[in-house]
Amino acid sequence: MSSDYTVSAKARADVGKGASRRLRRLESEVPAIVYGGENAPQMISILHKDLLWFLEDEAFFTSVVTLDIDGKQESVVLKDLQRHPAKLKILHADFLRVDANTKITLHVPLHFINEDTCVGVKTQGGNITHAATDIEIQCLPKDLPEFIEVDMALVETGTTLHISDLTLPAGVESPALALGEDHDLAIATVHAPRGGSDTGEDGEVASDEE
C-alpha cells in the first residue's frame, strides 16, 4: 500500500464557515477533514497551491495518499472535493483513512480505448456516446486501480455496454452489480448512423415497415 503522493497538512482548531473563509482568504489554504478508522475525525488545512498541483494528476484521485499532518503520517484516499463553481479554486477536501486489510469504496475513471477503430464506427458508420465517465468499485487498498479500461474495438452499432461487460482487475468488485441486474448501468452505446437502423436481436435489420 505504498504511496507516490505525500501531502503536507496542518491540524487546525478553528472550525465553522467564518474560520474556513479566513483560512482561504488570508492563508491561501484549503480547509479539509480526515476521518475513518479508529481515530476521531481531524480538521486540517492544506496549502491551496499544493493541493491544486496534485489534482492536476488524474491518478491522485484513485491512489493511496500519504497525508503528513504536522509530522504524523496517515494513509488516506481523497473521498470528496468541493470546488468553486466559477473559479479555479478548491473550497474543501475530505480524506478517508485506509487500512491495508479493509476494503474501500471509491469512484474510478473509465478510459475508453480503440474508439477510432471500433467496428460500429469504422465499418458501420455509427457513433459512440458515453453514459458514464466513472464507476464505483470496491477493493483492498493494494488493488486500487487508477482507471478501468473500456475496449470499444469489437462493439457494433446498436450495442450498449454495461458494467457487467467490463473486465475488472483482480480483487476489484462492483457494488452496483452486487445489488442485482437492475443496477447494471449502461456505460456506452454505439448508435447506428443517422438515417440508418440498428440490428435486432434476431439478426434482422429493424424496419419501419411492419
CSV table of N, CA, C and O in Angstrom, one decimal, residues 197 205-210:
chain,number,residue,atom,x,y,z
A,197,SER,N,-30.3,2.1,-39.4
A,197,SER,CA,-31.1,1.3,-38.5
A,197,SER,C,-30.2,0.3,-37.7
A,197,SER,O,-29.2,-0.1,-38.2
A,205,VAL,N,-32.4,-6.6,-39.7
A,205,VAL,CA,-32.4,-5.2,-39.6
A,205,VAL,C,-33.8,-4.7,-39.3
A,205,VAL,O,-34.7,-5.0,-40.0
A,206,ALA,N,-33.9,-3.9,-38.3
A,206,ALA,CA,-35.2,-3.3,-37.9
A,206,ALA,C,-35.7,-2.4,-39.0
A,206,ALA,O,-34.9,-1.7,-39.6
A,207,SER,N,-37.0,-2.4,-39.3
A,207,SER,CA,-37.6,-1.6,-40.3
A,207,SER,C,-38.8,-0.9,-39.8
A,207,SER,O,-39.5,-1.4,-38.9
A,208,ASP,N,-39.2,0.2,-40.5
A,208,ASP,CA,-40.4,0.9,-40.1
A,208,ASP,C,-41.6,0.2,-40.8
A,208,ASP,O,-42.7,0.5,-40.4
A,209,GLU,N,-41.3,-0.7,-41.7
A,209,GLU,CA,-42.4,-1.3,-42.4
A,209,GLU,C,-42.7,-2.6,-41.7
A,209,GLU,O,-42.0,-3.6,-41.8
A,210,GLU,N,-43.8,-2.6,-40.9
A,210,GLU,CA,-44.2,-3.8,-40.2
A,210,GLU,C,-45.5,-4.4,-40.8
A,210,GLU,O,-46.4,-3.6,-41.1
